[in-house]
Coordinates of C-alpha atoms in Angstrom, one line a residue:
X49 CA -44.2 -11.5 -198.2
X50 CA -41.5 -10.0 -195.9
X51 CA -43.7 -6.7 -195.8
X52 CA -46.8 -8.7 -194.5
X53 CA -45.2 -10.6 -192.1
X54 CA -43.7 -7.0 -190.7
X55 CA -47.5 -5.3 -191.1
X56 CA -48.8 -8.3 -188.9
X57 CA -45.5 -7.8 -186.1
X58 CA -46.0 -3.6 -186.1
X59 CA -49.4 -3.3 -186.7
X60 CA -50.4 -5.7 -183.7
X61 CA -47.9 -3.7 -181.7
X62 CA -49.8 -0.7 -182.5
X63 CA -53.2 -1.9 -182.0
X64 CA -52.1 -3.4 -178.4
X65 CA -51.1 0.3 -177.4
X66 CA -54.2 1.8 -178.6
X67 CA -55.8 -0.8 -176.5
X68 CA -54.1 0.0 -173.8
X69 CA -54.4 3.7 -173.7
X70 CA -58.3 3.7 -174.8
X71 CA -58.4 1.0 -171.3
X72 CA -56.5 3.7 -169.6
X73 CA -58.1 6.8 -170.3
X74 CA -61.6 5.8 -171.6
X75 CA -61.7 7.7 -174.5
X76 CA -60.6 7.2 -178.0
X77 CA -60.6 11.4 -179.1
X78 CA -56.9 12.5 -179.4
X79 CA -58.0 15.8 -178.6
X80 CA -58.2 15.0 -175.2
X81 CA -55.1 13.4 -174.6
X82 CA -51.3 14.3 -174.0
X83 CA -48.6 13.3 -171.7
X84 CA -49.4 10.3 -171.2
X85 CA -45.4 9.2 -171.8
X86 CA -44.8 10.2 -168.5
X87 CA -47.1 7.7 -166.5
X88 CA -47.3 5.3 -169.1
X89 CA -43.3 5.1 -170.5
X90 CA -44.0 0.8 -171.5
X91 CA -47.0 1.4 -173.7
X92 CA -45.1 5.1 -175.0
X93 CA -41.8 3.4 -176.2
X94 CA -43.5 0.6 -177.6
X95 CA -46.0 2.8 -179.4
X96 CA -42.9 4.7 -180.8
X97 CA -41.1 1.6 -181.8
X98 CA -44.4 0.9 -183.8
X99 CA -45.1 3.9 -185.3
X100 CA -41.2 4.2 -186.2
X101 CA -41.6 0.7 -187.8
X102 CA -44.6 1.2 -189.9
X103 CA -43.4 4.5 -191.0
X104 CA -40.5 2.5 -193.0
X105 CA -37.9 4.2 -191.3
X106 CA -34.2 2.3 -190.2
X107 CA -33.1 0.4 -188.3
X108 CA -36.5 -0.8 -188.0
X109 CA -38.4 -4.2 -190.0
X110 CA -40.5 -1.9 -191.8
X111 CA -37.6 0.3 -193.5
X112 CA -35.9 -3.6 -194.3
X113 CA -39.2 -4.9 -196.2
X114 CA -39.8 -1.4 -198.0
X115 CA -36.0 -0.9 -199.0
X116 CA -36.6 -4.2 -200.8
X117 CA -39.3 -3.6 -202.3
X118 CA -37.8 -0.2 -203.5
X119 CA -35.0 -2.7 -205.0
X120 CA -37.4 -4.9 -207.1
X121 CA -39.6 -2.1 -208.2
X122 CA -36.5 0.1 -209.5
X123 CA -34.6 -2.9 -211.3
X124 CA -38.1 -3.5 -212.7
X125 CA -37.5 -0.1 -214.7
X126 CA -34.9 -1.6 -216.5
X127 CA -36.8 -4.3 -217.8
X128 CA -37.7 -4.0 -222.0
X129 CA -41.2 -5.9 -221.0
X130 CA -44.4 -3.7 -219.5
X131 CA -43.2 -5.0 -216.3
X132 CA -40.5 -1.5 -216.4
X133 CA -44.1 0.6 -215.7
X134 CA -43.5 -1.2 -212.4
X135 CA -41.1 1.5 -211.4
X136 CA -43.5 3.8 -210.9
X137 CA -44.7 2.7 -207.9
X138 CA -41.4 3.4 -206.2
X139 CA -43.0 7.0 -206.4
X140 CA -46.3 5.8 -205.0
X141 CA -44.6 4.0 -202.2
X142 CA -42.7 6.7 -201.2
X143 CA -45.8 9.0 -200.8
X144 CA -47.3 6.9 -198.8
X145 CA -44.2 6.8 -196.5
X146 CA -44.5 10.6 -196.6
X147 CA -48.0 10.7 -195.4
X148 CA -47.5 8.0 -192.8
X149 CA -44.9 9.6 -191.4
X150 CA -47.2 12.5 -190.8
X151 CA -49.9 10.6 -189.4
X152 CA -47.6 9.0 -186.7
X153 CA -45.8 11.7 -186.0
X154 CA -48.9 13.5 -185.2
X155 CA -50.7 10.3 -182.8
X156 CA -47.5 9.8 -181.1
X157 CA -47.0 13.5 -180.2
X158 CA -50.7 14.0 -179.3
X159 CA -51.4 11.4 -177.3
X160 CA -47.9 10.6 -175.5
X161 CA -45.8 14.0 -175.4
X162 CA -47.1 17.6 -174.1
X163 CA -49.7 17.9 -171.1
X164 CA -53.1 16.4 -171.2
X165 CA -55.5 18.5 -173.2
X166 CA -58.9 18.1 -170.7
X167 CA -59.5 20.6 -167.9
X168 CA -58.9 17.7 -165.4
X169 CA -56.0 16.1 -166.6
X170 CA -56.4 12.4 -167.6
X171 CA -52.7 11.4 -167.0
X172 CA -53.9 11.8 -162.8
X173 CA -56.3 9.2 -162.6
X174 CA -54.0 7.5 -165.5
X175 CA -52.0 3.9 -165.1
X176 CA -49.4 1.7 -166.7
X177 CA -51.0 -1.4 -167.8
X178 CA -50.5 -4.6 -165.6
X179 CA -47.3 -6.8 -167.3
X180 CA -50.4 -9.3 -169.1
X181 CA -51.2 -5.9 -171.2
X182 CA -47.1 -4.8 -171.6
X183 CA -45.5 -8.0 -171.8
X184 CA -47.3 -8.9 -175.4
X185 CA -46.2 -5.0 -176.8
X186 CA -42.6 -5.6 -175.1
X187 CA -42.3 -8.9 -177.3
X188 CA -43.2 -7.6 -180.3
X189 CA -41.2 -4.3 -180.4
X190 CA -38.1 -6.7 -179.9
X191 CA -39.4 -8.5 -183.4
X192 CA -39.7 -5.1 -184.3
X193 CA -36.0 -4.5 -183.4
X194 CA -34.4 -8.1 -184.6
X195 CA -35.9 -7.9 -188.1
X196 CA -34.9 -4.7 -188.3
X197 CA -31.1 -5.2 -187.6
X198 CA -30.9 -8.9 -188.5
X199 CA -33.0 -9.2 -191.2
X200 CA -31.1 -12.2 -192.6
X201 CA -33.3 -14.9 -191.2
X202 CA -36.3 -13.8 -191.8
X203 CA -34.7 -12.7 -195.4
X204 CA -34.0 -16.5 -195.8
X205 CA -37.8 -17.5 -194.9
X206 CA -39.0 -15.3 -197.0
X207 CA -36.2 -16.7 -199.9
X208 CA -37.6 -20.1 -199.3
X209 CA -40.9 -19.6 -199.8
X210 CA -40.4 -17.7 -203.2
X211 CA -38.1 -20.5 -204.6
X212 CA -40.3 -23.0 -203.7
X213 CA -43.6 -21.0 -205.6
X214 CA -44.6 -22.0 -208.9
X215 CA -43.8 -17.6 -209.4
X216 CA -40.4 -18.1 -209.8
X217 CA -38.6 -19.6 -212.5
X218 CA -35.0 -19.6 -211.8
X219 CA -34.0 -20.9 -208.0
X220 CA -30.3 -19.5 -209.0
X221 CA -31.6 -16.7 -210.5
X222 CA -33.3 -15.1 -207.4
X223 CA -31.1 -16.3 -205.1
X224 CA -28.5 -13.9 -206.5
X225 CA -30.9 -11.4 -206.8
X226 CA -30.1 -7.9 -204.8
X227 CA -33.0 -8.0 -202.3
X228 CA -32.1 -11.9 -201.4
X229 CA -28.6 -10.8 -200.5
X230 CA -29.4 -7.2 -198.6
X231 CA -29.4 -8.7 -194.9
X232 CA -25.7 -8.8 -194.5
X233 CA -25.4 -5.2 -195.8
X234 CA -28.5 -4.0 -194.1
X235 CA -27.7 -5.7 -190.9
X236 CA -24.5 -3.6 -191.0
X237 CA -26.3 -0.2 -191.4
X238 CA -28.6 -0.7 -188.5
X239 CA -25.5 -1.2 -186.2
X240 CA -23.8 1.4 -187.7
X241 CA -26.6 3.8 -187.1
X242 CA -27.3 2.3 -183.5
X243 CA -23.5 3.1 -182.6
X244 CA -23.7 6.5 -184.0
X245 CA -27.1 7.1 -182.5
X246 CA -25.3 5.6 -178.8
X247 CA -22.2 8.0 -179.5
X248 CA -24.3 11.2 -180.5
X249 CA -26.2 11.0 -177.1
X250 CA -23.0 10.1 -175.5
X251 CA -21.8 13.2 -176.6
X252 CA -24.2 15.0 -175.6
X253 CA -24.6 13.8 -172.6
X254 CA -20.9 14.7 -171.3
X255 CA -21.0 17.9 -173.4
X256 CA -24.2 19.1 -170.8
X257 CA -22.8 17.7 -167.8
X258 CA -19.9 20.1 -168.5
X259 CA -21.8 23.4 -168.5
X260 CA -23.6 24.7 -166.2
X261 CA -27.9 24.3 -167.1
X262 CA -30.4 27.2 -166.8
X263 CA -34.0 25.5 -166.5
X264 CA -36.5 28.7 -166.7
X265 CA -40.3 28.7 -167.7
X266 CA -40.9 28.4 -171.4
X267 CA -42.0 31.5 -173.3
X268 CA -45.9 32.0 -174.3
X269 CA -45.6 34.6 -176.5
X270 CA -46.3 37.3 -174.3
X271 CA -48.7 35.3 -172.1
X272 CA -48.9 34.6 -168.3
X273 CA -48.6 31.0 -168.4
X274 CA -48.3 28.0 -171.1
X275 CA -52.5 26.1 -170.3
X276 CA -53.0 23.0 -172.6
X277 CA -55.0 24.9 -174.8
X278 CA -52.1 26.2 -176.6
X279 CA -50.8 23.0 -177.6
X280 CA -51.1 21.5 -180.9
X281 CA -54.4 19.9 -181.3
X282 CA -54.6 16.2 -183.7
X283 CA -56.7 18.2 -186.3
X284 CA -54.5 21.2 -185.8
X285 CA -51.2 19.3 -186.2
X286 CA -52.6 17.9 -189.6
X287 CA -54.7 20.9 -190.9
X288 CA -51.9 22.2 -193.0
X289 CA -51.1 18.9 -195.1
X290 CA -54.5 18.4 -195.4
X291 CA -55.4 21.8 -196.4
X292 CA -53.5 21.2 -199.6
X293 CA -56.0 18.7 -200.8
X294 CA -58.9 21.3 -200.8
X295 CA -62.2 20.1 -200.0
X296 CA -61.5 16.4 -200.3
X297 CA -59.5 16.7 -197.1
X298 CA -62.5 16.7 -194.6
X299 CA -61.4 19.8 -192.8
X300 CA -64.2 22.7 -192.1
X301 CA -63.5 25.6 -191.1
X302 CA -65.4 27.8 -188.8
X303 CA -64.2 31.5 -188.1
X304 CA -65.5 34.8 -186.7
X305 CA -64.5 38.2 -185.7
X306 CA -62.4 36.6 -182.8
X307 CA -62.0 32.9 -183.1
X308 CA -60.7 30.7 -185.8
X309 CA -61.6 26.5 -185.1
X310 CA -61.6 23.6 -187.5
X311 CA -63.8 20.2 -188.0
X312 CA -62.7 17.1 -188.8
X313 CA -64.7 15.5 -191.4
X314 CA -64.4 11.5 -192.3
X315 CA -65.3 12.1 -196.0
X316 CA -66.4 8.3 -196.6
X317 CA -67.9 7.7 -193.5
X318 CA -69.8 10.8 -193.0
X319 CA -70.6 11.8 -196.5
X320 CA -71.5 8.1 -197.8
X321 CA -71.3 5.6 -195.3
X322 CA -73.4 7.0 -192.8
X323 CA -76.1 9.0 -195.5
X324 CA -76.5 5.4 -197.3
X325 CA -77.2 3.4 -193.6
X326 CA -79.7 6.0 -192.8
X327 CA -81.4 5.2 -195.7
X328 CA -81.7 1.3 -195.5
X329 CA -82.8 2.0 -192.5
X330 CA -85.7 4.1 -193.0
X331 CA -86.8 1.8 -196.0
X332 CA -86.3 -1.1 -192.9
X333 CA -88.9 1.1 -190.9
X334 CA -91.6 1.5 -193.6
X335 CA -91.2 -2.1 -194.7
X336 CA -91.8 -3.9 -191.1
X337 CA -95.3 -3.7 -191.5
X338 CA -94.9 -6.9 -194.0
X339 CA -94.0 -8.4 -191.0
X340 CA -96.7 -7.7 -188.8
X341 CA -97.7 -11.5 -187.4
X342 CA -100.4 -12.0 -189.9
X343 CA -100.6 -15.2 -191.5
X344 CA -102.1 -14.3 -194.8
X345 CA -99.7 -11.9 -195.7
X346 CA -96.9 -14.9 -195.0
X347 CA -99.0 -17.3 -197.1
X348 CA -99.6 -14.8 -199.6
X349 CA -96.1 -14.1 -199.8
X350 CA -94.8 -17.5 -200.3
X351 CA -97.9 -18.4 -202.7
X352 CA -96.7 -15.2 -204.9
X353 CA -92.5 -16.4 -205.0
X354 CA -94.0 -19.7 -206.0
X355 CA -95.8 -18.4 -208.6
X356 CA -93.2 -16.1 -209.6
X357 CA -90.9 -19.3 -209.8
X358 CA -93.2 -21.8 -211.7
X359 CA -93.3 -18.6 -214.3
X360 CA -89.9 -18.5 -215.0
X361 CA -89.4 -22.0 -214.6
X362 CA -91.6 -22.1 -217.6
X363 CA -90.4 -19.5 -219.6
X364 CA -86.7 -20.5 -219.2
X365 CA -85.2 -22.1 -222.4
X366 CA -83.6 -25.4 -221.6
X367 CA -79.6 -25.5 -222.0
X368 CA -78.2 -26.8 -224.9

């Protein structure tokens, strides 16, 4: 329940900034996007709050609702009933962390870090969102934040509702449960890793103001000039995870003498979605003649589902 409620807090935040760079830009192809963290730093840092949210990683809601349900699925392991094969979704859980961290990682950096990726660079013509668009992804990146270090409450919420379901048979029982008591302890490591995050850049901070900075151009490998078609592309950034899952990855591959590119492929949509709609509709073409206006073929029609009915009908054996 305290997972849902988080995947209906992060996963609205994420949608809003999607909604807000597609309004921005006008496109929705990654490929052509980049840097847009420097003119749009509201809808960046909330997109990053997101994608660190849904990714399950602390101090954040999502790492409180998956760290619980890492809890339950490991103490049910040491149950003697078939509910101990419940454990082994702590291993599915955790690869699907592992990949999500992958996919954010690779949306965030493509669309809001680097240099836009289109000969005319989007991030030009490119805009914050008025405060009705940032206001609604400002909000929920703080529920983002508050769940995340104070989990109690919504902990308690959560508790209540459990109790008070016909799912649980011991009240006292759960209540002393480890996930019903984690807020105080996980409230704790959230500030503790705040403070040391704070102190690390503190650090750092001082430590550079100390020494003296060189700031020179950044090396392109024996190239004039860094252009933005040296930067990571979205299929590029993810071609070497999904290369290990062969040809069920999607990922073509077109090469030559002197150039090497790769396709991304949507195996569902574009090798069964799509190849089944095309076919419905050209049985829809070569079946709207039967609707051509003509009233005999309408009369006809009804006269032979009657008949068809009446047959049946007849031939039905009554119930017993």
């Amino acid at each position: 329940l305290l997972h849902t409620l988080n995947h209906a807090v992060f996963k609205s935040l994420l949608f809003l900034g999607a909604g807000a760079v597609v309004r921005a830009t006008g496109t929705r192809a990654l490929d052509r996007l980049g840097g847009l963290g420097r003119v749009m730093p509201w809808t960046g840092v909330a997109f990053g709050v997101g994608a660190v949210a849904i990714v399950g990683l602390p101090p954040l809601n999502g790492f409180v609702s998956e760290w619980i349900i890492f809890q339950g699925l490991l103490s049910a392991g040491r149950s003697s009933e078939a509910l101990r094969f419940a454990a082994a979704g702590a291993a599915g859980l955790a690869l699907i962390g592992a990949l999500a961290l992958a996919c954010f990682s690779k949306v965030v950096g493509v669309i809001f870090l680097g240099t836009s990726r289109t000969p005319t660079p989007l991030a030009r013509s490119t805009s914050e969102p008025g405060w009705s668009m940032r206001l609604p992804m400002v909000v929920l990146a703080t529920v983002c934040v508050l769940i995340g270090v104070v989990p109690a409450p919504a902990i308690a919420v959560v508790h209540d509702v459990v109790v008070g379901s016909a799912a649980v048979s011991s009240g006292r029982e759960f209540a002393t449960a480890p996930w019903a008591t984690s807020g105080a302890t996980l409230t704790w490591f959230g500030v503790s890793l705040i403070a040391l995050t704070g102190l690390a850049l503190g650090l750092r901070r001082t430590m550079t103001h100390a020494s003296s900075t060189a700031i020179s151009s950044t090396w392109a490998c024996g190239s004039v000039g860094l252009t933005p078609r040296m930067q990571y592309s979205a299929s590029s950034y993810a071609a070497p995870l999904l290369g290990a899952f062969g040809p069920v990855s999607g990922i073509h591959r077109a090469q030559d003498a002197t150039s090497f590119e790769t396709h991304p492929v949507d195996v569902v949509q574009d090798l069964a979605v799509i190849p089944v709609w095309h076919g419905l509709e050209r049985v829809s073409v070569r079946l709207r003649s039967v609707q051509g206006g003509r009233l005999r073929w309408y009369l006809a029609s009804v006269i032979l589902t009657v008949l068809m009915l009446l047959i049946y009908l007849g031939n039905a054996r009554p119930t017993p």
